[in-house]
mmCIF file of C-alpha atoms in Angstrom:
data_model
loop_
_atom_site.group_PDB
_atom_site.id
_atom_site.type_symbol
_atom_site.label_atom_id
_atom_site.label_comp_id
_atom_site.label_asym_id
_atom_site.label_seq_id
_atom_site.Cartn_x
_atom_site.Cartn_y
_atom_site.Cartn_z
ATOM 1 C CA UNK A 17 -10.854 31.923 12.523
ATOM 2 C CA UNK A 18 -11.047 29.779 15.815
ATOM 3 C CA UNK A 19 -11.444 32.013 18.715
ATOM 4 C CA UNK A 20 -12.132 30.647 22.308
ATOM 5 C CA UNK A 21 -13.508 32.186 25.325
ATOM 6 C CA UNK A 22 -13.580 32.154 29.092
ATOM 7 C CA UNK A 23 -14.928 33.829 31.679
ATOM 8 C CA UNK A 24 -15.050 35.679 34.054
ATOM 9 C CA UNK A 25 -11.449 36.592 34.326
ATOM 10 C CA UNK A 26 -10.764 37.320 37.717
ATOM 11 C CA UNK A 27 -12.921 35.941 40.836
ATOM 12 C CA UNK A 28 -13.599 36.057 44.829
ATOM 13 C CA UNK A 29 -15.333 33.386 46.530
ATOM 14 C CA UNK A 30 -15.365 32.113 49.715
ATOM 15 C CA UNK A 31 -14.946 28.813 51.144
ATOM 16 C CA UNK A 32 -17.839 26.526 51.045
ATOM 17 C CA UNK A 33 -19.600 28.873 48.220
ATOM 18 C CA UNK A 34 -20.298 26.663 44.409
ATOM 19 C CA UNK A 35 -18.048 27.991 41.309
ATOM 20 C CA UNK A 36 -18.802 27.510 37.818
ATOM 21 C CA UNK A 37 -16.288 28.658 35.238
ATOM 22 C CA UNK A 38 -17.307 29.067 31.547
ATOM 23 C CA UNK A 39 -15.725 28.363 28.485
ATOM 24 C CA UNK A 40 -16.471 28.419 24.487
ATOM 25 C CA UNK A 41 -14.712 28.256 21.321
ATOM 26 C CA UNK A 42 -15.800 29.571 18.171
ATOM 27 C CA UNK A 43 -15.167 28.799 14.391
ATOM 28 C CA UNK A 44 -14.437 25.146 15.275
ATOM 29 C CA UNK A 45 -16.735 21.503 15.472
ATOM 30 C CA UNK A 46 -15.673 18.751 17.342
ATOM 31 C CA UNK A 47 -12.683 20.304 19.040
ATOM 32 C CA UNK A 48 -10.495 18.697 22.557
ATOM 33 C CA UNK A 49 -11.435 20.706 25.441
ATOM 34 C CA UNK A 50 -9.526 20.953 28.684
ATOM 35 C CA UNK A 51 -8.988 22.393 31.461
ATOM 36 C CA UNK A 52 -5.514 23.349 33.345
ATOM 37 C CA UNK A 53 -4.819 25.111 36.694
ATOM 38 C CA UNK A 54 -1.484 26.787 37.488
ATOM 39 C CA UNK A 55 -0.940 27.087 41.430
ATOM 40 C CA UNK A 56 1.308 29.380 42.760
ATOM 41 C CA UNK A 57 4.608 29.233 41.864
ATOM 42 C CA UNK A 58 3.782 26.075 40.049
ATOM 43 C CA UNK A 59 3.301 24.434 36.145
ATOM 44 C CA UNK A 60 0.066 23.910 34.641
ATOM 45 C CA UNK A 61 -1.757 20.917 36.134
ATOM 46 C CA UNK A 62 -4.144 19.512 33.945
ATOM 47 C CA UNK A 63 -7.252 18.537 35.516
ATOM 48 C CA UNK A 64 -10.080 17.572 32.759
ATOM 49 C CA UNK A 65 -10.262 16.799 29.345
ATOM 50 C CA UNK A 66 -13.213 16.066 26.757
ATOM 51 C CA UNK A 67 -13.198 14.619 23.522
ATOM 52 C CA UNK A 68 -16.850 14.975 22.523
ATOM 53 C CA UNK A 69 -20.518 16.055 24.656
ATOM 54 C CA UNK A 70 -20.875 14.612 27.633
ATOM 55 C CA UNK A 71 -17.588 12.453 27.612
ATOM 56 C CA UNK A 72 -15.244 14.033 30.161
ATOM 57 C CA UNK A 73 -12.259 12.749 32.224
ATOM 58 C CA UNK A 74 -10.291 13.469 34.982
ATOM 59 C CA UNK A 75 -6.744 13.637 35.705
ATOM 60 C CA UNK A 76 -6.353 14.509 39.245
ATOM 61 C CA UNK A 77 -8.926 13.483 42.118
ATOM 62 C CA UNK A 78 -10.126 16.470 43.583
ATOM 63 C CA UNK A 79 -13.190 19.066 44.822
ATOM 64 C CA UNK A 80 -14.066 20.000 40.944
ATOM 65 C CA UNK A 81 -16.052 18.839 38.003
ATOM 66 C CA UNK A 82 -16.177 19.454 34.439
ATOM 67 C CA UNK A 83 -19.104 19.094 31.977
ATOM 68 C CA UNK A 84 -19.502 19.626 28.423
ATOM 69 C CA UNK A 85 -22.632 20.222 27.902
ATOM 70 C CA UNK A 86 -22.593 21.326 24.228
ATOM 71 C CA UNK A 87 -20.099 20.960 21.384
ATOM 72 C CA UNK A 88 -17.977 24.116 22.336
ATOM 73 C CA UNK A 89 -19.115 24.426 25.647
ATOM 74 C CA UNK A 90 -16.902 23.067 28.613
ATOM 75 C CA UNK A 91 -17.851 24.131 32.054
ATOM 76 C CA UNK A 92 -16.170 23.631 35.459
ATOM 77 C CA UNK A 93 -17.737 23.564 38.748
ATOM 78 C CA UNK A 94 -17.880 22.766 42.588
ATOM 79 C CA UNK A 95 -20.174 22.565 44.722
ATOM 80 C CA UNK A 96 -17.948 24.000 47.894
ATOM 81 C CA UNK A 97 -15.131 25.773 46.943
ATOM 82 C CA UNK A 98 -11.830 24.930 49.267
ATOM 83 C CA UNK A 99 -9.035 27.387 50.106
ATOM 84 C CA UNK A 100 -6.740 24.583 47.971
ATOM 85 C CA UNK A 101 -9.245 25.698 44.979
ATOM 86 C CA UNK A 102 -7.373 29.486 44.469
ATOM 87 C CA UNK A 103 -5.181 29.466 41.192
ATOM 88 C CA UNK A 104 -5.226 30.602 37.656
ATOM 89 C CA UNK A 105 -7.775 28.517 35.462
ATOM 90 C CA UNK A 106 -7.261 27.861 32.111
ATOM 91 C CA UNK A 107 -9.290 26.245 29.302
ATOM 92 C CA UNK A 108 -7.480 25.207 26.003
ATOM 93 C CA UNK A 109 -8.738 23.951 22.895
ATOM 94 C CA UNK A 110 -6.928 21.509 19.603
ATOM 95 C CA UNK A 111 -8.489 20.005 16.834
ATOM 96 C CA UNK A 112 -8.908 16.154 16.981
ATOM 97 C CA UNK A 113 -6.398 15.001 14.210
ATOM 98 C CA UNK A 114 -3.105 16.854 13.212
ATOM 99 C CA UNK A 115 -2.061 19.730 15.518
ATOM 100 C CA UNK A 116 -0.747 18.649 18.826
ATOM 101 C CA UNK A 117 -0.291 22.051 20.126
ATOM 102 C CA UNK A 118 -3.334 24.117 22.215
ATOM 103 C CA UNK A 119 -4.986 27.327 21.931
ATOM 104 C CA UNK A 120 -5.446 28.752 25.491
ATOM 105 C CA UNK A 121 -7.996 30.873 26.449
ATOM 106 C CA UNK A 122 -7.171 34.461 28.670
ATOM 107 C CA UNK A 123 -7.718 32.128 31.772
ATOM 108 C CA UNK A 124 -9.692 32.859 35.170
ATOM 109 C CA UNK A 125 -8.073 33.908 38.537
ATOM 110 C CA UNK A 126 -10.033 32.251 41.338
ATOM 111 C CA UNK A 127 -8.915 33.389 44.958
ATOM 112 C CA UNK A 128 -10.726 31.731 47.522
ATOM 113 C CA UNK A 129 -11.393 33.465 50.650
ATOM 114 C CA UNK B 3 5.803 11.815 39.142
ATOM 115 C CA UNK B 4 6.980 14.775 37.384
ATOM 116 C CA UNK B 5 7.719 13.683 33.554
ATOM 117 C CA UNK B 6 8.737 16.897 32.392
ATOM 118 C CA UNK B 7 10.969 18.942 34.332
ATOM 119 C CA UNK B 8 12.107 22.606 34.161
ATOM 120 C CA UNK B 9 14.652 22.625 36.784
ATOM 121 C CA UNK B 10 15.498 26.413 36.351
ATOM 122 C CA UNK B 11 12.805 28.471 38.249
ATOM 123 C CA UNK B 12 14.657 31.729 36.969
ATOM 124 C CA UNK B 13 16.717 32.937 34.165
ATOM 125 C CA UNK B 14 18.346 36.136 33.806
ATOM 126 C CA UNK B 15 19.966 37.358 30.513
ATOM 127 C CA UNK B 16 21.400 40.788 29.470
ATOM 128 C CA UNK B 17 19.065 42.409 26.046
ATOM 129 C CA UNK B 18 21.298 41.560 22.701
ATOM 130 C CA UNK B 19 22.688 37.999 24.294
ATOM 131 C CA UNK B 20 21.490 34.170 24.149
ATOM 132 C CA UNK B 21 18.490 33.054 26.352
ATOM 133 C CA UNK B 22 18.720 29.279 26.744
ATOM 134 C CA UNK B 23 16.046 27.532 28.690
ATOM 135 C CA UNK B 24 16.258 24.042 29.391
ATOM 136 C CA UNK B 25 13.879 21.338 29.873
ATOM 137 C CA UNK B 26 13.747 17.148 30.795
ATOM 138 C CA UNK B 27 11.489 14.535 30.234
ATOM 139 C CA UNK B 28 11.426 11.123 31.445
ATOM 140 C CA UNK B 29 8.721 9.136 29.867
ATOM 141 C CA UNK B 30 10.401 7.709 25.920
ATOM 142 C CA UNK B 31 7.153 7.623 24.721
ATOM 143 C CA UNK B 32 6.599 11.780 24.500
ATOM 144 C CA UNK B 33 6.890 11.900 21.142
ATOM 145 C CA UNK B 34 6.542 15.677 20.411
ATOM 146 C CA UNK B 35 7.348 18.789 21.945
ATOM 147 C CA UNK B 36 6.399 22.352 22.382
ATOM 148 C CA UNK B 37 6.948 25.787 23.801
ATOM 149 C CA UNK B 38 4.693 28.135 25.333
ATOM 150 C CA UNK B 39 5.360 31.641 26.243
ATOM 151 C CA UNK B 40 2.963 33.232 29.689
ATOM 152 C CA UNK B 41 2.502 36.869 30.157
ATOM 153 C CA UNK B 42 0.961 37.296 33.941
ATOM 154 C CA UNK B 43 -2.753 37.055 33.716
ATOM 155 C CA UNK B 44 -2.672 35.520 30.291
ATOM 156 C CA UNK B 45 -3.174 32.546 28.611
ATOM 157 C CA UNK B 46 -0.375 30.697 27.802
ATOM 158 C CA UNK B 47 0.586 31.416 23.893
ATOM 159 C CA UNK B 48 1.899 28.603 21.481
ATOM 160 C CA UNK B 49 5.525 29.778 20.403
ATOM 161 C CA UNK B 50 7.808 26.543 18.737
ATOM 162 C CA UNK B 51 7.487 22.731 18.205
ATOM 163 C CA UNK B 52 9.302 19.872 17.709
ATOM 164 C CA UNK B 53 8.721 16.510 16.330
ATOM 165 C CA UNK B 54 11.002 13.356 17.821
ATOM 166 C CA UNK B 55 11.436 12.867 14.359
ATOM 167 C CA UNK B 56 13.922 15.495 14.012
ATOM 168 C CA UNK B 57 16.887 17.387 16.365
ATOM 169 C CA UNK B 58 16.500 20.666 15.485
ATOM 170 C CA UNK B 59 13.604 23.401 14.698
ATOM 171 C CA UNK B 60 13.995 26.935 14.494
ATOM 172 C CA UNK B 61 11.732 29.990 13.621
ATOM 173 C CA UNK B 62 13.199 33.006 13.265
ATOM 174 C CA UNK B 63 15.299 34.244 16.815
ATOM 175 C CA UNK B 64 13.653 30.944 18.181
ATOM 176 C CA UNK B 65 15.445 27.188 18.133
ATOM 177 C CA UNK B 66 14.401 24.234 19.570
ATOM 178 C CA UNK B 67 16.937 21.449 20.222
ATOM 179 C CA UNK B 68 16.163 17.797 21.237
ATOM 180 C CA UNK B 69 17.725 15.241 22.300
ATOM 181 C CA UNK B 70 16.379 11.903 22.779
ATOM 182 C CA UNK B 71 18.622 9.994 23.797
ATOM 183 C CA UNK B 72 19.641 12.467 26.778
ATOM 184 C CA UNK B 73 15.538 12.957 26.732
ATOM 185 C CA UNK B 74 16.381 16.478 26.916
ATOM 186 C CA UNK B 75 14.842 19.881 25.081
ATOM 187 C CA UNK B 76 16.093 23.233 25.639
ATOM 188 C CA UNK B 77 15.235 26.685 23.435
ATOM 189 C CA UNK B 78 17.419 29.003 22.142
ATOM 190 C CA UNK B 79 16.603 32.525 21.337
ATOM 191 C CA UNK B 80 19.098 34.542 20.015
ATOM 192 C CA UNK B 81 19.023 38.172 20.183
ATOM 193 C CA UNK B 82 17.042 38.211 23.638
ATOM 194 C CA UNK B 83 14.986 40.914 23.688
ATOM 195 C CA UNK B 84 13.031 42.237 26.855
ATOM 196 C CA UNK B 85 9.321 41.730 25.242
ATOM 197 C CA UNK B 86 10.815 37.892 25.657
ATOM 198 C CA UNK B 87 10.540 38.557 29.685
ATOM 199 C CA UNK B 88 7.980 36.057 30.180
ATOM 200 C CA UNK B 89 7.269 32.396 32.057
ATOM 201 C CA UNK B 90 8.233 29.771 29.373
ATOM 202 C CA UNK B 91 6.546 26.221 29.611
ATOM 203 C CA UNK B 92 7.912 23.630 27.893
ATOM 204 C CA UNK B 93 5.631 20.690 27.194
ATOM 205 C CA UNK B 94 5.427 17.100 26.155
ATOM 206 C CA UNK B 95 2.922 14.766 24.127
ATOM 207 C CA UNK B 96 2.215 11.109 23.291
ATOM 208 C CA UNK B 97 -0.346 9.426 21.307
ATOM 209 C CA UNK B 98 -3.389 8.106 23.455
ATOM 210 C CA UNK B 99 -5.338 5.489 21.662
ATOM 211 C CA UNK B 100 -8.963 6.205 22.376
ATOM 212 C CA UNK B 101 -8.492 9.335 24.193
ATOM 213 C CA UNK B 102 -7.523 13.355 23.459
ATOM 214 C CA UNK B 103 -3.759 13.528 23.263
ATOM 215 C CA UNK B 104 -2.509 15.539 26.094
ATOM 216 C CA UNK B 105 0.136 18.025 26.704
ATOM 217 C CA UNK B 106 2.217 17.480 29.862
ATOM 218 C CA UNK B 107 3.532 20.736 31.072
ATOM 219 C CA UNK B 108 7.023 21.307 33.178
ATOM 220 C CA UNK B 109 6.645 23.697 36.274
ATOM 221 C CA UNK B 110 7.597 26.807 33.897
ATOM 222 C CA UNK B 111 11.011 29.070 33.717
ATOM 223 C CA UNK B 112 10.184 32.764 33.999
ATOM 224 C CA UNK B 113 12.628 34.740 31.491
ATOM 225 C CA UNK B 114 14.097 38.134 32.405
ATOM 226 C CA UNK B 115 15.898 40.243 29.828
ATOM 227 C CA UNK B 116 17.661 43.074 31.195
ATOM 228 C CA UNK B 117 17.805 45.928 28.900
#
């Protein structure tokens, strides 16, 4: 079965410091990866998706990256971390063809300090 | 440009009645529609579709309406229970030739069932 993981779940950095979130699914090849935030008090926001290595894009201009450096591998970064930056992270998953719904992973709380 | 829109922040429904949660889309081209249930610090879970194709789908205490024309969703769940306290997103997708097809989230309604 298709599992996917992300890490680390909760996390305190200040402003100005880099970030890089992790994220991997399991049991799956060739899968849709992307990556959501939900601000406070807010919907989910989607900020990058990937349909295959090293083909990302982005949604929303902004202080953050993505990469996907490997087939279930999607990573998100900054170099300087902004007070803006704090929300809840999460990385979903769907296969290519067929099911339009996404698996979500446990998602990442980022405060910025 | 919000395309889907949960315009309830807040629902509150006694334990043994009907939850209905309501949601609005503005873009014709969505052409399938889902539900997602959010505990706090969790991932959002998958909990009932819809195709454009159809009006109606319902799994077990769970029913999703739609209606296109009105471009307008809601979910039923009949009995509430309080394990349904929880933020539900609805969401909306539309083929993108060329690219992943993405899911365009309203702002979320969080559910409270009062025992």
């Amino acid at each position: 079965s298709q599992t996917i993981h992300q890490w680390p779940a909760t996390l305190v950095q200040p402003v100005g410091s880099p970030l890089s979130l992790e994220c991997t699914v399991e049991g799956t090849s060739n899968p849709n990866l992307y990556w959501y935030r939900q601000a406070a008090g807010r919907g989910l926001q989607l900020l990058f998706y990937s349909v295959g290595i090293g083909q990302i894009s982005s949604e929303v201009p902004q202080n953050l990256s993505a990469s996907r450096p490997q087939d279930r591998q999607f990573i998100l970064s900054s170099k300087k971390l902004l007070l803006s930056d704090s929300g809840f992270y999460l990385c979903a998953w769907r296969q290519g063809r067929g099911d339009y719904g996404y698996t979500f992973g446990s998602g990442t709380r980022l405060t910025v300090v | 440009d919000q395309q889907v829109k949960q315009n309830s922040p807040s629902l509150s429904v006694q334990e043994g009645r009907i939850s209905i949660l309501n949601c609005d889309y503005t873009n014709s081209m969505f052409d399938y529609f889902l539900w997602y249930k959010k505990y706090p610090a969790e991932g959002p879970t998958f909990l009932i579709s819809i195709s454009s194709i159809k009006d109606k789908n319902e799994d077990g205490r769970f029913t999703v309406f739609l209606n296109k024309s009105a471009k307008h969703l809601s979910l039923h769940i009949v009995p509430s229970q309080p394990g349904d306290s929880a933020v539900y997103f609805c969401a909306a997708s539309k083929g993108n030739s060329g690219s992943a097809r993405q899911l365009t989230f309203g702002s979320g309604t969080q559910l409270t069932v009062l025992p």
